GROMACS .gro file of C-alpha atoms in nm:
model
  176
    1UNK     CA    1   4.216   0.827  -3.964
    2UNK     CA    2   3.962   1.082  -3.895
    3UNK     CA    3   4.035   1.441  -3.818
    4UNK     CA    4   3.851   1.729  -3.675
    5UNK     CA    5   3.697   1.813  -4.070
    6UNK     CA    6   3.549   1.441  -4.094
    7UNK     CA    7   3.319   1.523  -3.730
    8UNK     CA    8   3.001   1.737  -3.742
    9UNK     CA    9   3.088   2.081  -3.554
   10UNK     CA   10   2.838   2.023  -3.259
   11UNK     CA   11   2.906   1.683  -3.147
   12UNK     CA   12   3.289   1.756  -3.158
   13UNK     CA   13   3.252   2.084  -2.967
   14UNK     CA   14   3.027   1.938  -2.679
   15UNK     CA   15   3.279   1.695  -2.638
   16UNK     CA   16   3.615   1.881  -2.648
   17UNK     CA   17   3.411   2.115  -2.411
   18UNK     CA   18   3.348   1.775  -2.153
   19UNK     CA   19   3.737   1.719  -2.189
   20UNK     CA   20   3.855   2.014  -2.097
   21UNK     CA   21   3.627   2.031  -1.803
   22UNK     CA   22   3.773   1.700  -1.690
   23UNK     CA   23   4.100   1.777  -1.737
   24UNK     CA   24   4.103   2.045  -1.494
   25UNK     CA   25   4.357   2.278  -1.679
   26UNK     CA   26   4.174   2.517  -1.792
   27UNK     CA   27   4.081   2.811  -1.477
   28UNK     CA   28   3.732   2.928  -1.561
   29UNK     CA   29   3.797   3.372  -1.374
   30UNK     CA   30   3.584   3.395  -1.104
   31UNK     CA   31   3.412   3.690  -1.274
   32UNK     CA   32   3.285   3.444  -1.536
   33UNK     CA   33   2.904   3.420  -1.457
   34UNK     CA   34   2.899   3.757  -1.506
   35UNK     CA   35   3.031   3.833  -1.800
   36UNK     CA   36   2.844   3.940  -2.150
   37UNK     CA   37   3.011   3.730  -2.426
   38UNK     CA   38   2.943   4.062  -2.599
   39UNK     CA   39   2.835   4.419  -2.640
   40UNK     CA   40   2.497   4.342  -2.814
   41UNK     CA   41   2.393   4.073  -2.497
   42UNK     CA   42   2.172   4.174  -2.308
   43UNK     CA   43   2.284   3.881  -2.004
   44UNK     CA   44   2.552   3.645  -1.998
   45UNK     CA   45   2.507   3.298  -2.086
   46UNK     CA   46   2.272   3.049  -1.949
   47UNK     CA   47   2.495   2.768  -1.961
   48UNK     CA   48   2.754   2.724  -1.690
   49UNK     CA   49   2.998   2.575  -1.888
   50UNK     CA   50   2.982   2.810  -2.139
   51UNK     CA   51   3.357   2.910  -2.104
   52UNK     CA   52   3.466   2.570  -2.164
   53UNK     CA   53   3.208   2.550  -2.445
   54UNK     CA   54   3.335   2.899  -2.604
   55UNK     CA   55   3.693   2.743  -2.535
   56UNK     CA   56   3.629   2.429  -2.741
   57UNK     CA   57   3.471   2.642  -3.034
   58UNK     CA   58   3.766   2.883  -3.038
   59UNK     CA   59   4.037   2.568  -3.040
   60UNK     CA   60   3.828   2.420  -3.337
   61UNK     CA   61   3.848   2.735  -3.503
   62UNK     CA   62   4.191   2.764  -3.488
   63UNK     CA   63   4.278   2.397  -3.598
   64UNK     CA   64   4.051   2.486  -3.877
   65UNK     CA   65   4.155   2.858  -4.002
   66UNK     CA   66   4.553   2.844  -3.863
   67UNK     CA   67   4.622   3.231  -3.853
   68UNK     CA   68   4.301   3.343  -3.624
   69UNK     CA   69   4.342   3.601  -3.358
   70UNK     CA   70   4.161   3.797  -3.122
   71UNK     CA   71   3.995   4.034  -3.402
   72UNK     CA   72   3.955   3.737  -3.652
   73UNK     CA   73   3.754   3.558  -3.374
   74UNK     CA   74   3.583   3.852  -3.243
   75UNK     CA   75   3.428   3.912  -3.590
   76UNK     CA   76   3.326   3.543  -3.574
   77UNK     CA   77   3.152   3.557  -3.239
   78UNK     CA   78   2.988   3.895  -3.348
   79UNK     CA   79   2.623   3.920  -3.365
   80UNK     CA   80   2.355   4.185  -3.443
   81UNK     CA   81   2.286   4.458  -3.234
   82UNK     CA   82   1.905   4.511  -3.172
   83UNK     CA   83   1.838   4.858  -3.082
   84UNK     CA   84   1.476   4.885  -3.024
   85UNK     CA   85   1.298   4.997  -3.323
   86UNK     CA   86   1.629   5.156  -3.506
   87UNK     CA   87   1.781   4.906  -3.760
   88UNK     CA   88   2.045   4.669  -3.604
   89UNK     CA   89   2.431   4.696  -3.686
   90UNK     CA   90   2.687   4.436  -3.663
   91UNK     CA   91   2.913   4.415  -3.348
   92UNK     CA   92   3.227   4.222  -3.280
   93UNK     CA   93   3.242   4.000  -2.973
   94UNK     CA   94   3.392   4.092  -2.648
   95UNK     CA   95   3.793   4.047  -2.722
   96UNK     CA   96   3.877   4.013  -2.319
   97UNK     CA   97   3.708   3.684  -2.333
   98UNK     CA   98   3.848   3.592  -2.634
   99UNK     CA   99   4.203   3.704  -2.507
  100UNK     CA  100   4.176   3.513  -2.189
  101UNK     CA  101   4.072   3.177  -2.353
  102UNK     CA  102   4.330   3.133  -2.591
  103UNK     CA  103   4.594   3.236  -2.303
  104UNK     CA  104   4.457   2.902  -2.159
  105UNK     CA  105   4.476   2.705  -2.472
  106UNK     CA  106   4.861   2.860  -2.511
  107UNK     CA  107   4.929   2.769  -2.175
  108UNK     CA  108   4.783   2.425  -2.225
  109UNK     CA  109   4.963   2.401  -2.547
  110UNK     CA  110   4.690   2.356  -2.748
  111UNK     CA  111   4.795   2.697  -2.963
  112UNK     CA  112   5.123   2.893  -2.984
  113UNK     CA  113   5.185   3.231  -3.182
  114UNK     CA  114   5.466   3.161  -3.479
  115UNK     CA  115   5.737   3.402  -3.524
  116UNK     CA  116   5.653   3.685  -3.792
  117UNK     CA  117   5.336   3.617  -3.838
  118UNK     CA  118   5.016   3.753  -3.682
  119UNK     CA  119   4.755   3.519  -3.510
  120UNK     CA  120   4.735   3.185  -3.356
  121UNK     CA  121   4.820   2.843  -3.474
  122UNK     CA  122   4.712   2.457  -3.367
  123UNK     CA  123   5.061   2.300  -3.198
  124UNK     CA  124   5.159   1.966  -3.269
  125UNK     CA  125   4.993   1.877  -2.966
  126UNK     CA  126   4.709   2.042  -3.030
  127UNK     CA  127   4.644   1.861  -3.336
  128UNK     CA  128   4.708   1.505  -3.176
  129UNK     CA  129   4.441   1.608  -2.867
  130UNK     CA  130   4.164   1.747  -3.144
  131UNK     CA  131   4.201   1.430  -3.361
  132UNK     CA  132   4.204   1.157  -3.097
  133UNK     CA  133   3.884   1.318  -2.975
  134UNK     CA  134   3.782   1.317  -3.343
  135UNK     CA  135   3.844   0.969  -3.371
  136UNK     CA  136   3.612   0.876  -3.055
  137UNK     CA  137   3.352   1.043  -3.210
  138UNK     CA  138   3.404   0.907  -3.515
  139UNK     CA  139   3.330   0.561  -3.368
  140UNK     CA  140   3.036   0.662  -3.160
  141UNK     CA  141   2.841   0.892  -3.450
  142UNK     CA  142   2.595   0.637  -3.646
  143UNK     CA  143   2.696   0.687  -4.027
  144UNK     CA  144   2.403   0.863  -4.183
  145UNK     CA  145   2.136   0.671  -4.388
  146UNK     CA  146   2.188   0.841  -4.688
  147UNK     CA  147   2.584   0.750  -4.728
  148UNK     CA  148   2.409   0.349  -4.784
  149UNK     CA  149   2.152   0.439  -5.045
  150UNK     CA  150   2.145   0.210  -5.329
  151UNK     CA  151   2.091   0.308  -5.649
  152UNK     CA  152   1.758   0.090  -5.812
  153UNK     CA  153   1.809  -0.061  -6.157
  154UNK     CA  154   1.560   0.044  -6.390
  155UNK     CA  155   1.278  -0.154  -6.433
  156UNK     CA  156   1.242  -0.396  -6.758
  157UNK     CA  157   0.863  -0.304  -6.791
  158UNK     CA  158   1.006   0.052  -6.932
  159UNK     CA  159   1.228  -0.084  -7.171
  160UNK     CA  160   0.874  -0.302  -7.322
  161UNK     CA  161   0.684  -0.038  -7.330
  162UNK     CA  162   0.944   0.205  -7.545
  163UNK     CA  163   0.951  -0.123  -7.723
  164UNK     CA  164   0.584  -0.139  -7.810
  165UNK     CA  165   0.607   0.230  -7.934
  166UNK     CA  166   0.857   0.142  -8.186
  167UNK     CA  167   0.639  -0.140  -8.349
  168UNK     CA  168   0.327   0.099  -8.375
  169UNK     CA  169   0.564   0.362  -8.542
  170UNK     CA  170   0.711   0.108  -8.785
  171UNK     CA  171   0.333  -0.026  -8.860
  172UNK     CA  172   0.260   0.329  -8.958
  173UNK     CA  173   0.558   0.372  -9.201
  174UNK     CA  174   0.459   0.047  -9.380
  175UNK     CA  175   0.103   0.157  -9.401
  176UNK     CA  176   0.249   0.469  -9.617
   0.00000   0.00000   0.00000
């Protein structure tokens, strides 16, 4: 059966991303075309499903690294800062958005917090939503060409040739 490690990242994400915009669950804040995904953006994103797109990321992270929290994730989503001509210095994502989205994906019970331990964690359910998705894509994704290769034999005209070689060098030693 395949899971969410057997599916190439960007095929699986565009697709969780198109369920959970069909589902209807998830509540996009109606400040979201405004937002910077973080400090070092200069504009918020193009895309107007980015949320659900960030969303889908952040729940494949989370089935993939168990344990990730806001600060994990922020780190992730961090970029470089440019600052003109001064050198550029690393900056953590925006931790609001981050914060909001997986209070969606708890309250859709995709992740849940564990007792005692810090971060977030895949539920149950979770897991089953991620891999059933998995497993359409699975079916749809054309199995790459170079999975089929075949291996060629080597050729017999080789083998004569070495062959040949060996006569001339015993000729040689009989000529001594």
């Amino acid at each position: 059966m395949a899971t969410v490690k057997d599916v190439p990242a960007q095929p699986f994400i565009k697709a969780l991303a198109a369920h959970f915009k069909e589902g209807g669950q998830m509540e996009i804040p109606d400040y979201a075309e405004y937002i910077k995904t973080a400090p070092f953006k200069e504009l918020s994103p193009y895309d107007p499903d980015w949320y659900y797109v960030r969303a889908a990321s952040i729940a494949r992270k989370v089935y993939l690294f168990g344990g990730m929290g806001v600060g994990g994730l922020a780190k992730v989503y961090g970029g470089r800062s440019q600052k003109g001509t001064r050198r550029g210095h690393f900056k953590r994502a925006s931790r609001g958005v981050l914060r909001h989205i997986l209070r969606q994906l708890s309250e859709m019970k995709i992740v849940c917090k564990k007792v005692d331990t810090k971060g977030r964690f895949i539920t149950s359910e979770g897991q089953k939503t991620l891999d059933v998705i998995a497993k359409q894509l699975v079916a749809k994704l054309e199995r790459p060409a170079f999975y089929d290769m075949v291996i060629a034999e080597p050729k017999e005209e080789l083998e004569e040739e070495v062959e040949g070689e060996e006569d001339v060098e015993e000729g040689a030693e009989e000529g001594e």
